[in-house]
């Protein structure tokens, strides 16, 4: 956050928890579901979304 790489108010520990949850969530969706999606591209897609959200500044959408 101090280097300006994350949006205002995003704490590094919170970012770590969110990224860990993203990985766990997609693994659970894949393993408990019918495994009807390719886990790697879906994980990369959601990671990109999360990184964009991390980069948003206050007042920016």
PDB file of C-alpha atoms in Angstrom:
ATOM      1  CA  UNK A   1       0.000   0.000   0.000  1.00  0.00           C
ATOM      2  CA  UNK A   2       2.834   2.440   0.783  1.00  0.00           C
ATOM      3  CA  UNK A   3       4.356   2.033  -2.688  1.00  0.00           C
ATOM      4  CA  UNK A   4       1.069   3.124  -4.231  1.00  0.00           C
ATOM      5  CA  UNK A   5       0.444  -0.198  -5.932  1.00  0.00           C
ATOM      6  CA  UNK A   6      -2.841  -0.855  -4.145  1.00  0.00           C
ATOM      7  CA  UNK A   7      -5.822   1.390  -3.787  1.00  0.00           C
ATOM      8  CA  UNK A   8      -6.186   3.522  -0.724  1.00  0.00           C
ATOM      9  CA  UNK A   9      -7.343   1.580   2.285  1.00  0.00           C
ATOM     10  CA  UNK A  10      -6.234  -1.860   1.034  1.00  0.00           C
ATOM     11  CA  UNK A  11      -4.121  -3.420   3.745  1.00  0.00           C
ATOM     12  CA  UNK A  12      -1.546  -6.041   2.671  1.00  0.00           C
ATOM     13  CA  UNK A  13      -2.918  -8.618   5.142  1.00  0.00           C
ATOM     14  CA  UNK A  14      -6.441  -8.088   3.753  1.00  0.00           C
ATOM     15  CA  UNK A  15      -5.125  -8.501   0.207  1.00  0.00           C
ATOM     16  CA  UNK A  16      -3.417 -11.764   1.202  1.00  0.00           C
ATOM     17  CA  UNK A  17      -6.628 -13.116   2.739  1.00  0.00           C
ATOM     18  CA  UNK A  18      -8.652 -12.159  -0.339  1.00  0.00           C
ATOM     19  CA  UNK A  19      -6.178 -13.808  -2.714  1.00  0.00           C
ATOM     20  CA  UNK A  20      -6.059 -16.958  -0.593  1.00  0.00           C
ATOM     21  CA  UNK A  21      -9.848 -17.021  -0.534  1.00  0.00           C
ATOM     22  CA  UNK A  22      -9.945 -16.654  -4.307  1.00  0.00           C
ATOM     23  CA  UNK A  23      -7.754 -19.744  -4.730  1.00  0.00           C
ATOM     24  CA  UNK A  24      -9.694 -21.744  -2.141  1.00  0.00           C
ATOM     25  CA  UNK A  25     -13.026 -20.667  -3.589  1.00  0.00           C
ATOM     26  CA  UNK A  26     -12.246 -21.669  -7.143  1.00  0.00           C
ATOM     27  CA  UNK A  27     -10.806 -24.995  -5.975  1.00  0.00           C
ATOM     28  CA  UNK A  28     -13.976 -25.723  -3.998  1.00  0.00           C
ATOM     29  CA  UNK A  29     -16.225 -24.696  -6.913  1.00  0.00           C
ATOM     30  CA  UNK A  30     -14.247 -26.974  -9.211  1.00  0.00           C
ATOM     31  CA  UNK A  31     -13.975 -29.989  -6.886  1.00  0.00           C
ATOM     32  CA  UNK A  32     -17.544 -29.947  -5.550  1.00  0.00           C
ATOM     33  CA  UNK A  33     -19.065 -29.088  -8.905  1.00  0.00           C
ATOM     34  CA  UNK A  34     -19.040 -31.202 -12.001  1.00  0.00           C
ATOM     35  CA  UNK A  35     -15.533 -29.978 -12.902  1.00  0.00           C
ATOM     36  CA  UNK A  36     -17.016 -28.606 -16.088  1.00  0.00           C
ATOM     37  CA  UNK A  37     -14.651 -25.637 -16.393  1.00  0.00           C
ATOM     38  CA  UNK A  38     -10.930 -25.299 -16.893  1.00  0.00           C
ATOM     39  CA  UNK A  39      -9.654 -24.266 -13.476  1.00  0.00           C
ATOM     40  CA  UNK A  40      -6.480 -22.466 -14.625  1.00  0.00           C
ATOM     41  CA  UNK A  41      -8.061 -19.969 -17.054  1.00  0.00           C
ATOM     42  CA  UNK A  42     -10.925 -19.343 -14.630  1.00  0.00           C
ATOM     43  CA  UNK A  43      -8.471 -18.729 -11.802  1.00  0.00           C
ATOM     44  CA  UNK A  44      -6.413 -16.359 -13.944  1.00  0.00           C
ATOM     45  CA  UNK A  45      -9.554 -14.506 -15.016  1.00  0.00           C
ATOM     46  CA  UNK A  46     -10.676 -13.993 -11.432  1.00  0.00           C
ATOM     47  CA  UNK A  47      -7.153 -13.026 -10.346  1.00  0.00           C
ATOM     48  CA  UNK A  48      -7.109 -10.301 -13.006  1.00  0.00           C
ATOM     49  CA  UNK A  49     -10.440  -8.987 -11.700  1.00  0.00           C
ATOM     50  CA  UNK A  50      -9.108  -8.973  -8.135  1.00  0.00           C
ATOM     51  CA  UNK A  51      -5.927  -7.162  -9.143  1.00  0.00           C
ATOM     52  CA  UNK A  52      -7.924  -4.481 -10.977  1.00  0.00           C
ATOM     53  CA  UNK A  53     -10.038  -3.992  -7.867  1.00  0.00           C
ATOM     54  CA  UNK A  54      -6.914  -3.728  -5.705  1.00  0.00           C
ATOM     55  CA  UNK A  55      -5.555  -1.016  -7.982  1.00  0.00           C
ATOM     56  CA  UNK A  56      -8.675   1.172  -7.802  1.00  0.00           C
ATOM     57  CA  UNK A  57      -8.263   4.398  -5.941  1.00  0.00           C
ATOM     58  CA  UNK A  58     -10.923   5.863  -3.675  1.00  0.00           C
ATOM     59  CA  UNK A  59     -13.586   7.578  -5.762  1.00  0.00           C
ATOM     60  CA  UNK A  60     -12.602   5.537  -8.826  1.00  0.00           C
ATOM     61  CA  UNK A  61     -14.779   2.774 -10.213  1.00  0.00           C
TER      62      UNK A  61
END
